[in-house]
PDB file of C-alpha atoms in Angstrom:
ATOM      1  CA  MET X 164      44.673 101.117  31.617  1.00  0.00           C
ATOM      2  CA  LYS X 165      43.122 103.644  33.912  1.00  0.00           C
ATOM      3  CA  HIS X 166      43.804 104.461  37.683  1.00  0.00           C
ATOM      4  CA  ILE X 167      41.684 106.777  39.806  1.00  0.00           C
ATOM      5  CA  ASN X 168      43.209 108.254  42.904  1.00  0.00           C
ATOM      6  CA  ASP X 169      40.725 107.491  45.785  1.00  0.00           C
ATOM      7  CA  ILE X 170      41.503 110.805  47.479  1.00  0.00           C
ATOM      8  CA  THR X 171      41.955 113.379  44.791  1.00  0.00           C
ATOM      9  CA  GLN X 172      39.910 111.569  42.168  1.00  0.00           C
ATOM     10  CA  GLU X 173      42.614 112.332  39.592  1.00  0.00           C
ATOM     11  CA  VAL X 174      42.553 110.031  36.659  1.00  0.00           C
ATOM     12  CA  VAL X 175      45.748 108.427  35.481  1.00  0.00           C
ATOM     13  CA  HIS X 176      46.009 106.518  32.235  1.00  0.00           C
ATOM     14  CA  SER X 177      48.807 104.106  31.075  1.00  0.00           C
ATOM     15  CA  ARG X 178      49.684 103.119  27.481  1.00  0.00           C
ATOM     16  CA  VAL X 179      52.569 101.787  25.574  1.00  0.00           C
ATOM     17  CA  VAL X 180      55.576 104.060  24.769  1.00  0.00           C
ATOM     18  CA  GLN X 181      55.709 105.348  21.218  1.00  0.00           C
ATOM     19  CA  ARG X 182      58.718 106.922  19.265  1.00  0.00           C
ATOM     20  CA  GLU X 183      57.386 110.421  19.707  1.00  0.00           C
ATOM     21  CA  ASP X 184      57.486 110.087  23.535  1.00  0.00           C
ATOM     22  CA  TYR X 185      61.284 110.295  23.562  1.00  0.00           C
ATOM     23  CA  GLU X 186      61.575 114.023  24.394  1.00  0.00           C
ATOM     24  CA  ARG X 187      58.778 113.922  26.964  1.00  0.00           C
ATOM     25  CA  ILE X 188      60.446 111.154  28.771  1.00  0.00           C
ATOM     26  CA  ARG X 189      63.793 112.904  28.673  1.00  0.00           C
ATOM     27  CA  GLU X 190      62.194 116.030  30.091  1.00  0.00           C
ATOM     28  CA  LEU X 191      60.621 113.930  32.973  1.00  0.00           C
ATOM     29  CA  LEU X 192      64.011 112.606  33.838  1.00  0.00           C
ATOM     30  CA  ILE X 193      65.713 116.056  33.796  1.00  0.00           C
ATOM     31  CA  GLN X 194      63.025 117.736  35.803  1.00  0.00           C
ATOM     32  CA  THR X 195      62.856 115.156  38.558  1.00  0.00           C
ATOM     33  CA  GLN X 196      66.637 115.003  39.166  1.00  0.00           C
ATOM     34  CA  ALA X 197      66.308 117.945  41.671  1.00  0.00           C
ATOM     35  CA  LEU X 198      63.220 116.539  43.288  1.00  0.00           C
ATOM     36  CA  THR X 199      64.554 113.001  44.122  1.00  0.00           C
ATOM     37  CA  PRO X 200      67.552 111.429  45.762  1.00  0.00           C
ATOM     38  CA  LEU X 201      70.637 110.534  43.634  1.00  0.00           C
ATOM     39  CA  GLY X 202      69.940 107.538  41.383  1.00  0.00           C
ATOM     40  CA  PHE X 203      66.182 107.511  41.860  1.00  0.00           C
ATOM     41  CA  ASN X 204      65.516 108.043  38.173  1.00  0.00           C
ATOM     42  CA  TRP X 205      67.852 107.629  35.295  1.00  0.00           C
ATOM     43  CA  ASP X 206      70.090 110.619  34.431  1.00  0.00           C
ATOM     44  CA  ILE X 207      70.119 112.155  31.019  1.00  0.00           C
ATOM     45  CA  ARG X 208      73.218 110.240  29.931  1.00  0.00           C
ATOM     46  CA  ARG X 209      71.555 106.832  30.454  1.00  0.00           C
ATOM     47  CA  TRP X 210      68.451 107.852  28.602  1.00  0.00           C
ATOM     48  CA  GLU X 211      70.141 109.438  25.663  1.00  0.00           C
ATOM     49  CA  GLY X 212      72.492 106.425  25.485  1.00  0.00           C
ATOM     50  CA  LYS X 213      69.602 104.026  25.404  1.00  0.00           C
ATOM     51  CA  ARG X 214      68.580 105.551  21.996  1.00  0.00           C
ATOM     52  CA  TRP X 215      71.852 106.987  20.520  1.00  0.00           C
ATOM     53  CA  TYR X 216      74.522 104.553  21.519  1.00  0.00           C
ATOM     54  CA  ALA X 217      73.714 102.497  18.365  1.00  0.00           C
ATOM     55  CA  ARG X 218      75.143 102.171  14.925  1.00  0.00           C
ATOM     56  CA  GLN X 219      71.918 103.132  13.159  1.00  0.00           C
ATOM     57  CA  GLU X 220      71.524 106.776  11.990  1.00  0.00           C
ATOM     58  CA  ALA X 221      68.238 107.162  13.833  1.00  0.00           C
ATOM     59  CA  GLY X 222      69.389 105.487  16.870  1.00  0.00           C
ATOM     60  CA  ASP X 223      68.360 102.126  18.272  1.00  0.00           C
ATOM     61  CA  PRO X 224      65.093 101.246  16.430  1.00  0.00           C
ATOM     62  CA  ASP X 225      63.862  99.389  19.367  1.00  0.00           C
ATOM     63  CA  TRP X 226      64.538 101.866  22.176  1.00  0.00           C
ATOM     64  CA  TYR X 227      60.752 102.429  22.885  1.00  0.00           C
ATOM     65  CA  LYS X 228      59.757  98.783  22.899  1.00  0.00           C
ATOM     66  CA  ASN X 229      58.828  96.796  25.998  1.00  0.00           C
ATOM     67  CA  SER X 230      57.937 100.097  27.855  1.00  0.00           C
ATOM     68  CA  GLN X 231      54.768 101.545  29.322  1.00  0.00           C
ATOM     69  CA  LEU X 232      54.158 105.081  30.468  1.00  0.00           C
ATOM     70  CA  TRP X 233      51.681 106.819  32.880  1.00  0.00           C
ATOM     71  CA  GLU X 234      50.150 110.179  32.317  1.00  0.00           C
ATOM     72  CA  THR X 235      47.468 112.358  33.886  1.00  0.00           C
ATOM     73  CA  SER X 236      44.174 113.282  32.114  1.00  0.00           C
ATOM     74  CA  THR X 237      45.831 116.635  31.453  1.00  0.00           C
ATOM     75  CA  GLY X 238      48.602 115.006  29.557  1.00  0.00           C
ATOM     76  CA  GLN X 239      51.415 115.295  32.244  1.00  0.00           C
ATOM     77  CA  LEU X 240      53.789 112.435  31.893  1.00  0.00           C
ATOM     78  CA  ILE X 241      54.460 110.987  35.408  1.00  0.00           C
ATOM     79  CA  GLY X 242      55.847 107.495  35.112  1.00  0.00           C
ATOM     80  CA  LEU X 243      57.622 104.944  32.864  1.00  0.00           C
ATOM     81  CA  VAL X 244      58.508 101.278  33.174  1.00  0.00           C
ATOM     82  CA  HIS X 245      61.221  99.923  30.784  1.00  0.00           C
ATOM     83  CA  ALA X 246      63.955  97.439  30.373  1.00  0.00           C
ATOM     84  CA  ASP X 247      67.623  98.050  29.654  1.00  0.00           C
ATOM     85  CA  GLY X 248      68.156  95.069  27.489  1.00  0.00           C
ATOM     86  CA  MET X 249      70.554  93.384  29.853  1.00  0.00           C
ATOM     87  CA  GLY X 250      68.015  91.769  32.175  1.00  0.00           C
ATOM     88  CA  PHE X 251      67.251  94.745  34.432  1.00  0.00           C
ATOM     89  CA  HIS X 252      63.939  96.684  34.515  1.00  0.00           C
ATOM     90  CA  TYR X 253      63.424 100.174  35.787  1.00  0.00           C
ATOM     91  CA  LEU X 254      60.737 102.492  37.124  1.00  0.00           C
ATOM     92  CA  GLU X 255      60.985 106.232  36.358  1.00  0.00           C
ATOM     93  CA  VAL X 256      58.454 108.148  38.307  1.00  0.00           C
ATOM     94  CA  HIS X 257      57.641 111.647  39.452  1.00  0.00           C
ATOM     95  CA  PRO X 258      57.874 111.712  43.197  1.00  0.00           C
ATOM     96  CA  ASP X 259      54.413 113.128  43.601  1.00  0.00           C
ATOM     97  CA  TYR X 260      53.013 109.850  42.084  1.00  0.00           C
ATOM     98  CA  ARG X 261      54.774 107.108  43.963  1.00  0.00           C
ATOM     99  CA  TYR X 262      51.452 105.531  44.891  1.00  0.00           C
ATOM    100  CA  LEU X 263      51.431 104.138  41.307  1.00  0.00           C
ATOM    101  CA  GLU X 264      54.576 102.074  41.808  1.00  0.00           C
ATOM    102  CA  ALA X 265      52.698  98.872  42.782  1.00  0.00           C
ATOM    103  CA  ASP X 266      50.709  99.123  39.533  1.00  0.00           C
ATOM    104  CA  MET X 267      53.864  99.735  37.471  1.00  0.00           C
ATOM    105  CA  ILE X 268      55.575  96.773  39.010  1.00  0.00           C
ATOM    106  CA  ALA X 269      52.511  94.590  38.331  1.00  0.00           C
ATOM    107  CA  TRP X 270      52.602  95.681  34.729  1.00  0.00           C
ATOM    108  CA  ALA X 271      56.218  94.730  34.436  1.00  0.00           C
ATOM    109  CA  GLU X 272      55.540  91.318  35.838  1.00  0.00           C
ATOM    110  CA  ASN X 273      52.969  90.766  33.210  1.00  0.00           C
ATOM    111  CA  HIS X 274      54.951  92.107  30.328  1.00  0.00           C
ATOM    112  CA  LEU X 275      58.742  92.039  30.995  1.00  0.00           C
ATOM    113  CA  THR X 276      59.713  88.682  32.609  1.00  0.00           C
ATOM    114  CA  GLU X 277      62.420  86.750  31.147  1.00  0.00           C
ATOM    115  CA  PRO X 278      63.168  82.912  31.225  1.00  0.00           C
ATOM    116  CA  THR X 279      65.274  81.673  34.004  1.00  0.00           C
ATOM    117  CA  THR X 280      68.554  79.878  33.199  1.00  0.00           C
ATOM    118  CA  ASP X 281      66.912  76.571  33.866  1.00  0.00           C
ATOM    119  CA  ASN X 282      63.838  77.390  31.984  1.00  0.00           C
ATOM    120  CA  ALA X 283      61.658  76.369  34.866  1.00  0.00           C
ATOM    121  CA  GLY X 284      60.127  79.744  35.246  1.00  0.00           C
ATOM    122  CA  ARG X 285      60.435  83.436  34.546  1.00  0.00           C
ATOM    123  CA  ARG X 286      62.212  86.184  36.331  1.00  0.00           C
ATOM    124  CA  LEU X 287      62.125  90.024  36.907  1.00  0.00           C
ATOM    125  CA  GLN X 288      64.888  92.142  38.439  1.00  0.00           C
ATOM    126  CA  PHE X 289      64.900  95.677  39.761  1.00  0.00           C
ATOM    127  CA  PHE X 290      67.838  97.636  41.333  1.00  0.00           C
ATOM    128  CA  VAL X 291      66.716  99.450  44.430  1.00  0.00           C
ATOM    129  CA  TYR X 292      68.717 101.819  46.606  1.00  0.00           C
ATOM    130  CA  ASP X 293      68.984 101.210  50.375  1.00  0.00           C
ATOM    131  CA  TYR X 294      67.407 104.599  51.021  1.00  0.00           C
ATOM    132  CA  ASP X 295      64.290 103.610  49.043  1.00  0.00           C
ATOM    133  CA  VAL X 296      62.254 101.778  51.695  1.00  0.00           C
ATOM    134  CA  HIS X 297      59.032 102.330  50.011  1.00  0.00           C
ATOM    135  CA  ARG X 298      59.889 100.451  46.788  1.00  0.00           C
ATOM    136  CA  GLN X 299      61.761  97.786  48.828  1.00  0.00           C
ATOM    137  CA  ARG X 300      58.561  97.170  50.826  1.00  0.00           C
ATOM    138  CA  ILE X 301      56.403  96.906  47.640  1.00  0.00           C
ATOM    139  CA  LEU X 302      58.800  94.328  46.097  1.00  0.00           C
ATOM    140  CA  GLU X 303      59.084  92.306  49.240  1.00  0.00           C
ATOM    141  CA  GLU X 304      55.407  92.161  49.510  1.00  0.00           C
ATOM    142  CA  ARG X 305      55.231  90.892  45.975  1.00  0.00           C
ATOM    143  CA  GLY X 306      57.808  88.155  46.656  1.00  0.00           C
ATOM    144  CA  TYR X 307      61.087  89.626  45.505  1.00  0.00           C
ATOM    145  CA  GLN X 308      64.332  88.859  47.267  1.00  0.00           C
ATOM    146  CA  LYS X 309      67.536  90.866  47.596  1.00  0.00           C
ATOM    147  CA  MET X 310      70.481  89.458  45.662  1.00  0.00           C
ATOM    148  CA  ALA X 311      74.171  89.502  46.622  1.00  0.00           C
ATOM    149  CA  TYR X 312      75.182  91.850  43.720  1.00  0.00           C
ATOM    150  CA  GLY X 313      74.438  95.466  43.629  1.00  0.00           C
ATOM    151  CA  GLY X 314      76.174  98.792  43.135  1.00  0.00           C
ATOM    152  CA  GLY X 315      76.053 102.421  44.097  1.00  0.00           C
ATOM    153  CA  ILE X 316      76.410 106.057  43.090  1.00  0.00           C
ATOM    154  CA  ARG X 317      79.009 108.398  44.272  1.00  0.00           C
ATOM    155  CA  HIS X 318      78.586 112.191  44.601  1.00  0.00           C
ATOM    156  CA  LEU X 319      80.824 115.214  44.808  1.00  0.00           C
ATOM    157  CA  ARG X 320      79.515 118.702  45.221  1.00  0.00           C
ATOM    158  CA  LEU X 321      82.189 120.986  43.520  1.00  0.00           C
ATOM    159  CA  GLY X 322      81.584 124.252  45.445  1.00  0.00           C
ATOM    160  CA  GLN X 323      84.916 125.382  46.883  1.00  0.00           C
ATOM    161  CA  GLN X 324      86.348 122.014  46.687  1.00  0.00           C
ATOM    162  CA  PRO X 325      90.142 122.258  45.773  1.00  0.00           C
ATOM    163  CA  LEU X 326      90.824 120.397  42.671  1.00  0.00           C
ATOM    164  CA  ALA X 327      94.177 118.849  41.905  1.00  0.00           C
ATOM    165  CA  LYS X 328      95.924 119.332  38.513  1.00  0.00           C
ATOM    166  CA  PRO X 329      96.191 116.113  36.437  1.00  0.00           C
ATOM    167  CA  ASN X 330      99.587 114.435  36.444  1.00  0.00           C
ATOM    168  CA  LEU X 331      99.973 111.947  33.571  1.00  0.00           C
ATOM    169  CA  ALA X 332     102.562 109.262  33.626  1.00  0.00           C
ATOM    170  CA  GLU X 333     105.773 110.004  31.646  1.00  0.00           C
ATOM    171  CA  GLY X 334     105.257 109.624  27.915  1.00  0.00           C
ATOM    172  CA  TYR X 335     101.489 109.815  27.997  1.00  0.00           C
ATOM    173  CA  THR X 336      99.514 112.751  26.735  1.00  0.00           C
ATOM    174  CA  LEU X 337      95.947 114.012  27.255  1.00  0.00           C
ATOM    175  CA  ARG X 338      93.658 115.149  24.590  1.00  0.00           C
ATOM    176  CA  ALA X 339      90.064 115.079  23.429  1.00  0.00           C
ATOM    177  CA  PRO X 340      89.326 112.403  20.706  1.00  0.00           C
ATOM    178  CA  GLN X 341      87.781 113.581  17.434  1.00  0.00           C
ATOM    179  CA  PRO X 342      84.533 111.483  16.932  1.00  0.00           C
ATOM    180  CA  GLU X 343      84.426 112.193  13.152  1.00  0.00           C
ATOM    181  CA  ASN X 344      87.909 110.978  12.794  1.00  0.00           C
ATOM    182  CA  GLY X 345      87.363 107.265  11.993  1.00  0.00           C
ATOM    183  CA  ARG X 346      90.551 106.196  13.616  1.00  0.00           C
ATOM    184  CA  ASP X 347      89.760 107.826  16.869  1.00  0.00           C
ATOM    185  CA  ALA X 348      86.215 106.508  16.937  1.00  0.00           C
ATOM    186  CA  GLN X 349      87.492 102.897  16.350  1.00  0.00           C
ATOM    187  CA  GLN X 350      90.179 103.411  19.055  1.00  0.00           C
ATOM    188  CA  ILE X 351      87.354 104.319  21.580  1.00  0.00           C
ATOM    189  CA  ALA X 352      85.453 101.163  20.545  1.00  0.00           C
ATOM    190  CA  ASP X 353      88.562  99.018  20.895  1.00  0.00           C
ATOM    191  CA  LEU X 354      89.470 100.510  24.266  1.00  0.00           C
ATOM    192  CA  LEU X 355      85.905  99.903  25.716  1.00  0.00           C
ATOM    193  CA  ASN X 356      85.997  96.346  24.464  1.00  0.00           C
ATOM    194  CA  ALA X 357      89.385  95.665  26.057  1.00  0.00           C
ATOM    195  CA  SER X 358      88.652  97.454  29.277  1.00  0.00           C
ATOM    196  CA  PHE X 359      85.422  95.747  29.984  1.00  0.00           C
ATOM    197  CA  ASN X 360      86.119  92.427  28.286  1.00  0.00           C
ATOM    198  CA  ARG X 361      83.439  92.935  25.666  1.00  0.00           C
ATOM    199  CA  THR X 362      83.304  92.455  21.884  1.00  0.00           C
ATOM    200  CA  PHE X 363      80.203  94.459  20.753  1.00  0.00           C
ATOM    201  CA  HIS X 364      81.476  98.018  20.801  1.00  0.00           C
ATOM    202  CA  ASN X 365      82.007  99.718  17.406  1.00  0.00           C
ATOM    203  CA  ALA X 366      82.918 103.058  15.994  1.00  0.00           C
ATOM    204  CA  LEU X 367      79.600 103.883  14.586  1.00  0.00           C
ATOM    205  CA  GLU X 368      77.790 103.747  17.940  1.00  0.00           C
ATOM    206  CA  TYR X 369      80.233 106.230  19.422  1.00  0.00           C
ATOM    207  CA  GLN X 370      79.877 108.490  16.537  1.00  0.00           C
ATOM    208  CA  GLN X 371      76.066 108.436  16.674  1.00  0.00           C
ATOM    209  CA  PHE X 372      76.117 109.217  20.310  1.00  0.00           C
ATOM    210  CA  THR X 373      78.397 112.208  19.980  1.00  0.00           C
ATOM    211  CA  ARG X 374      76.289 113.565  17.087  1.00  0.00           C
ATOM    212  CA  ASN X 375      72.835 113.220  18.685  1.00  0.00           C
ATOM    213  CA  ALA X 376      73.095 113.179  22.488  1.00  0.00           C
ATOM    214  CA  THR X 377      72.549 116.585  23.991  1.00  0.00           C
ATOM    215  CA  CYS X 378      74.703 115.697  27.116  1.00  0.00           C
ATOM    216  CA  PHE X 379      77.794 115.156  24.962  1.00  0.00           C
ATOM    217  CA  HIS X 380      80.314 117.875  24.840  1.00  0.00           C
ATOM    218  CA  PRO X 381      83.687 117.340  23.096  1.00  0.00           C
ATOM    219  CA  GLU X 382      85.612 119.286  25.604  1.00  0.00           C
ATOM    220  CA  LEU X 383      84.521 116.865  28.241  1.00  0.00           C
ATOM    221  CA  ASP X 384      85.495 113.726  26.426  1.00  0.00           C
ATOM    222  CA  LEU X 385      89.098 112.804  27.394  1.00  0.00           C
ATOM    223  CA  VAL X 386      91.636 110.173  26.468  1.00  0.00           C
ATOM    224  CA  ALA X 387      95.153 109.363  27.531  1.00  0.00           C
ATOM    225  CA  VAL X 388      97.411 108.583  24.636  1.00  0.00           C
ATOM    226  CA  ALA X 389     100.264 106.140  25.052  1.00  0.00           C
ATOM    227  CA  PRO X 390     103.688 106.768  23.584  1.00  0.00           C
ATOM    228  CA  ASP X 391     102.783 104.432  20.597  1.00  0.00           C
ATOM    229  CA  GLY X 392      99.766 106.609  19.788  1.00  0.00           C
ATOM    230  CA  ARG X 393      97.168 104.148  20.988  1.00  0.00           C
ATOM    231  CA  PHE X 394      94.442 105.285  23.411  1.00  0.00           C
ATOM    232  CA  ALA X 395      95.303 103.982  26.895  1.00  0.00           C
ATOM    233  CA  ALA X 396      92.485 105.333  29.040  1.00  0.00           C
ATOM    234  CA  TYR X 397      89.140 107.042  28.332  1.00  0.00           C
ATOM    235  CA  VAL X 398      86.869 109.070  30.533  1.00  0.00           C
ATOM    236  CA  GLY X 399      83.568 110.547  29.249  1.00  0.00           C
ATOM    237  CA  VAL X 400      81.883 113.374  31.128  1.00  0.00           C
ATOM    238  CA  PRO X 401      78.327 113.875  29.879  1.00  0.00           C
ATOM    239  CA  TYR X 402      76.803 117.103  31.287  1.00  0.00           C
ATOM    240  CA  ASP X 403      73.332 117.830  32.318  1.00  0.00           C
ATOM    241  CA  GLU X 404      73.088 121.447  31.579  1.00  0.00           C
ATOM    242  CA  PHE X 405      69.642 121.941  33.219  1.00  0.00           C
ATOM    243  CA  ASN X 406      70.877 120.590  36.562  1.00  0.00           C
ATOM    244  CA  LYS X 407      74.453 121.652  36.079  1.00  0.00           C
ATOM    245  CA  ARG X 408      75.669 118.126  36.897  1.00  0.00           C
ATOM    246  CA  GLY X 409      78.577 116.140  35.430  1.00  0.00           C
ATOM    247  CA  ILE X 410      78.243 112.431  34.983  1.00  0.00           C
ATOM    248  CA  PHE X 411      81.443 110.309  34.735  1.00  0.00           C
ATOM    249  CA  GLU X 412      80.674 107.559  32.231  1.00  0.00           C
ATOM    250  CA  PRO X 413      82.554 105.651  31.142  1.00  0.00           C
ATOM    251  CA  VAL X 414      85.757 105.442  33.110  1.00  0.00           C
ATOM    252  CA  CYS X 415      88.133 102.834  31.659  1.00  0.00           C
ATOM    253  CA  THR X 416      91.859 102.021  31.151  1.00  0.00           C
ATOM    254  CA  HIS X 417      93.245  99.326  28.815  1.00  0.00           C
ATOM    255  CA  PRO X 418      94.568  96.337  30.719  1.00  0.00           C
ATOM    256  CA  ASP X 419      98.028  96.984  29.370  1.00  0.00           C
ATOM    257  CA  HIS X 420      98.262 100.406  30.909  1.00  0.00           C
ATOM    258  CA  ARG X 421      96.681 100.102  34.339  1.00  0.00           C
ATOM    259  CA  GLN X 422      98.281 101.054  37.642  1.00  0.00           C
ATOM    260  CA  LYS X 423      99.655 104.292  36.095  1.00  0.00           C
ATOM    261  CA  GLY X 424      97.023 106.723  37.292  1.00  0.00           C
ATOM    262  CA  LEU X 425      95.727 107.536  33.897  1.00  0.00           C
ATOM    263  CA  ALA X 426      91.938 107.418  34.670  1.00  0.00           C
ATOM    264  CA  LYS X 427      92.655 109.401  37.759  1.00  0.00           C
ATOM    265  CA  ALA X 428      94.431 112.136  35.811  1.00  0.00           C
ATOM    266  CA  LEU X 429      91.546 112.228  33.199  1.00  0.00           C
ATOM    267  CA  MET X 430      88.931 112.590  35.924  1.00  0.00           C
ATOM    268  CA  GLN X 431      90.902 115.385  37.521  1.00  0.00           C
ATOM    269  CA  GLN X 432      90.989 117.214  34.199  1.00  0.00           C
ATOM    270  CA  GLY X 433      87.215 116.534  33.841  1.00  0.00           C
ATOM    271  CA  LEU X 434      86.490 117.957  37.312  1.00  0.00           C
ATOM    272  CA  ARG X 435      88.438 121.138  36.526  1.00  0.00           C
ATOM    273  CA  GLN X 436      86.595 121.669  33.315  1.00  0.00           C
ATOM    274  CA  LEU X 437      83.267 121.010  34.966  1.00  0.00           C
ATOM    275  CA  LYS X 438      83.965 123.561  37.701  1.00  0.00           C
ATOM    276  CA  ALA X 439      84.970 126.061  34.983  1.00  0.00           C
ATOM    277  CA  TRP X 440      81.650 125.510  33.226  1.00  0.00           C
ATOM    278  CA  GLY X 441      79.922 126.276  36.424  1.00  0.00           C
ATOM    279  CA  ALA X 442      78.789 122.777  37.307  1.00  0.00           C
ATOM    280  CA  ILE X 443      77.255 122.338  40.772  1.00  0.00           C
ATOM    281  CA  ASP X 444      78.064 118.628  41.363  1.00  0.00           C
ATOM    282  CA  VAL X 445      79.320 115.284  39.682  1.00  0.00           C
ATOM    283  CA  VAL X 446      78.259 111.764  39.961  1.00  0.00           C
ATOM    284  CA  VAL X 447      79.664 108.402  39.059  1.00  0.00           C
ATOM    285  CA  GLU X 448      77.926 105.033  39.241  1.00  0.00           C
ATOM    286  CA  THR X 449      79.939 102.122  40.458  1.00  0.00           C
ATOM    287  CA  GLY X 450      79.534  98.489  41.272  1.00  0.00           C
ATOM    288  CA  ASP X 451      81.521  96.361  43.711  1.00  0.00           C
ATOM    289  CA  MET X 452      84.890  96.785  41.936  1.00  0.00           C
ATOM    290  CA  ILE X 453      87.480  97.516  44.662  1.00  0.00           C
ATOM    291  CA  PRO X 454      90.042  99.329  42.384  1.00  0.00           C
ATOM    292  CA  ALA X 455      87.391 101.675  41.004  1.00  0.00           C
ATOM    293  CA  ASN X 456      86.126 102.500  44.475  1.00  0.00           C
ATOM    294  CA  HIS X 457      89.811 103.245  45.553  1.00  0.00           C
ATOM    295  CA  LEU X 458      90.000 105.585  42.612  1.00  0.00           C
ATOM    296  CA  TYR X 459      86.897 107.467  43.464  1.00  0.00           C
ATOM    297  CA  ASN X 460      87.817 107.776  47.077  1.00  0.00           C
ATOM    298  CA  SER X 461      91.139 109.298  46.100  1.00  0.00           C
ATOM    299  CA  LEU X 462      89.347 111.939  44.119  1.00  0.00           C
ATOM    300  CA  GLY X 463      87.330 113.074  47.082  1.00  0.00           C
ATOM    301  CA  PHE X 464      83.859 111.867  46.374  1.00  0.00           C
ATOM    302  CA  THR X 465      82.100 112.525  49.597  1.00  0.00           C
ATOM    303  CA  GLU X 466      78.989 110.313  49.552  1.00  0.00           C
ATOM    304  CA  MET X 467      78.056 106.917  48.275  1.00  0.00           C
ATOM    305  CA  TYR X 468      74.435 105.593  48.021  1.00  0.00           C
ATOM    306  CA  LYS X 469      74.285 101.812  47.769  1.00  0.00           C
ATOM    307  CA  GLY X 470      71.733  99.409  46.523  1.00  0.00           C
ATOM    308  CA  ARG X 471      70.953  95.859  45.642  1.00  0.00           C
ATOM    309  CA  THR X 472      69.142  93.942  42.919  1.00  0.00           C
ATOM    310  CA  MET X 473      65.833  92.493  43.908  1.00  0.00           C
ATOM    311  CA  GLN X 474      64.614  89.493  41.969  1.00  0.00           C
ATOM    312  CA  LYS X 475      61.416  87.514  41.759  1.00  0.00           C
ATOM    313  CA  ILE X 476      61.183  84.106  40.242  1.00  0.00           C
ATOM    314  CA  ILE X 477      57.778  82.986  38.962  1.00  0.00           C
ATOM    315  CA  ARG X 478      57.710  79.278  38.415  1.00  0.00           C
ATOM    316  CA  THR X 479      55.562  77.867  35.760  1.00  0.00           C
ATOM    317  CA  ASP X 480      53.382  76.224  38.279  1.00  0.00           C
ATOM    318  CA  ASP X 481      53.150  79.358  40.431  1.00  0.00           C
ATOM    319  CA  SER X 482      49.698  80.963  40.191  1.00  0.00           C
ATOM    320  CA  ARG X 483      50.748  84.149  41.891  1.00  0.00           C
TER     321      ARG X 483
END
């Protein structure tokens, strides 16, 4: 597929993503963090997790499928459309090439729609921040509607921010898990499953991520250990070294150990270690969960950018 800019006459091509494009896409995401608002493109943790949070030694074998990229005639990668495997679809785009977004969305509509629950049509969903009036306008013109559910991203610039020392509840201890220790890795998987009401997490995916993701640093992976030796809370802090940005993900506490301030203590420790490393700022993505937002407020996060899912239903008798 080819696009010619009417003003500059620059030629842009699109093609399917291939395995060897992984590093180029990663570089696009890293380089555009400083050029775009928070959350505009995926952070390094989400991209590396897409491939490496999997039990296979080479990562998820399907990470590159159902994806299309855009590049200039000189080979500069400038855009990507992809799915996350959970019903949502994403645009990653260099801000100098936002005029391509309508074409990118059209491609997604032709290739990435999923059946509706009633099987009477197909649907496509994008998450869009409130600040992004450009993308909202494009989606609205194409028949998308805002849904009730959404989320946001919180931000804290470290600077001279005073950071409290962690204060763990009596009987609990703080340490870094050891990914190559099979018991530790399994405890991380069990904790994720219990905290988020899931069943699919396993020790191997955690180990593969820690072995291969450049954003993983063992000193920034923290657990609170209960008196009986089980992991009670877990906070991962992937680090984007190029942008000097910390990313809290995940943040979770086992249901049996909540309301003890464990996640808060781990995040406080993570903030102190980030500052010692010379980090500029830290972000955490959040949904509409009230307890989690209370936690982030108490830690001093200064801004929150909210957004909503926008969805389009294409009925089988709809010719649009």
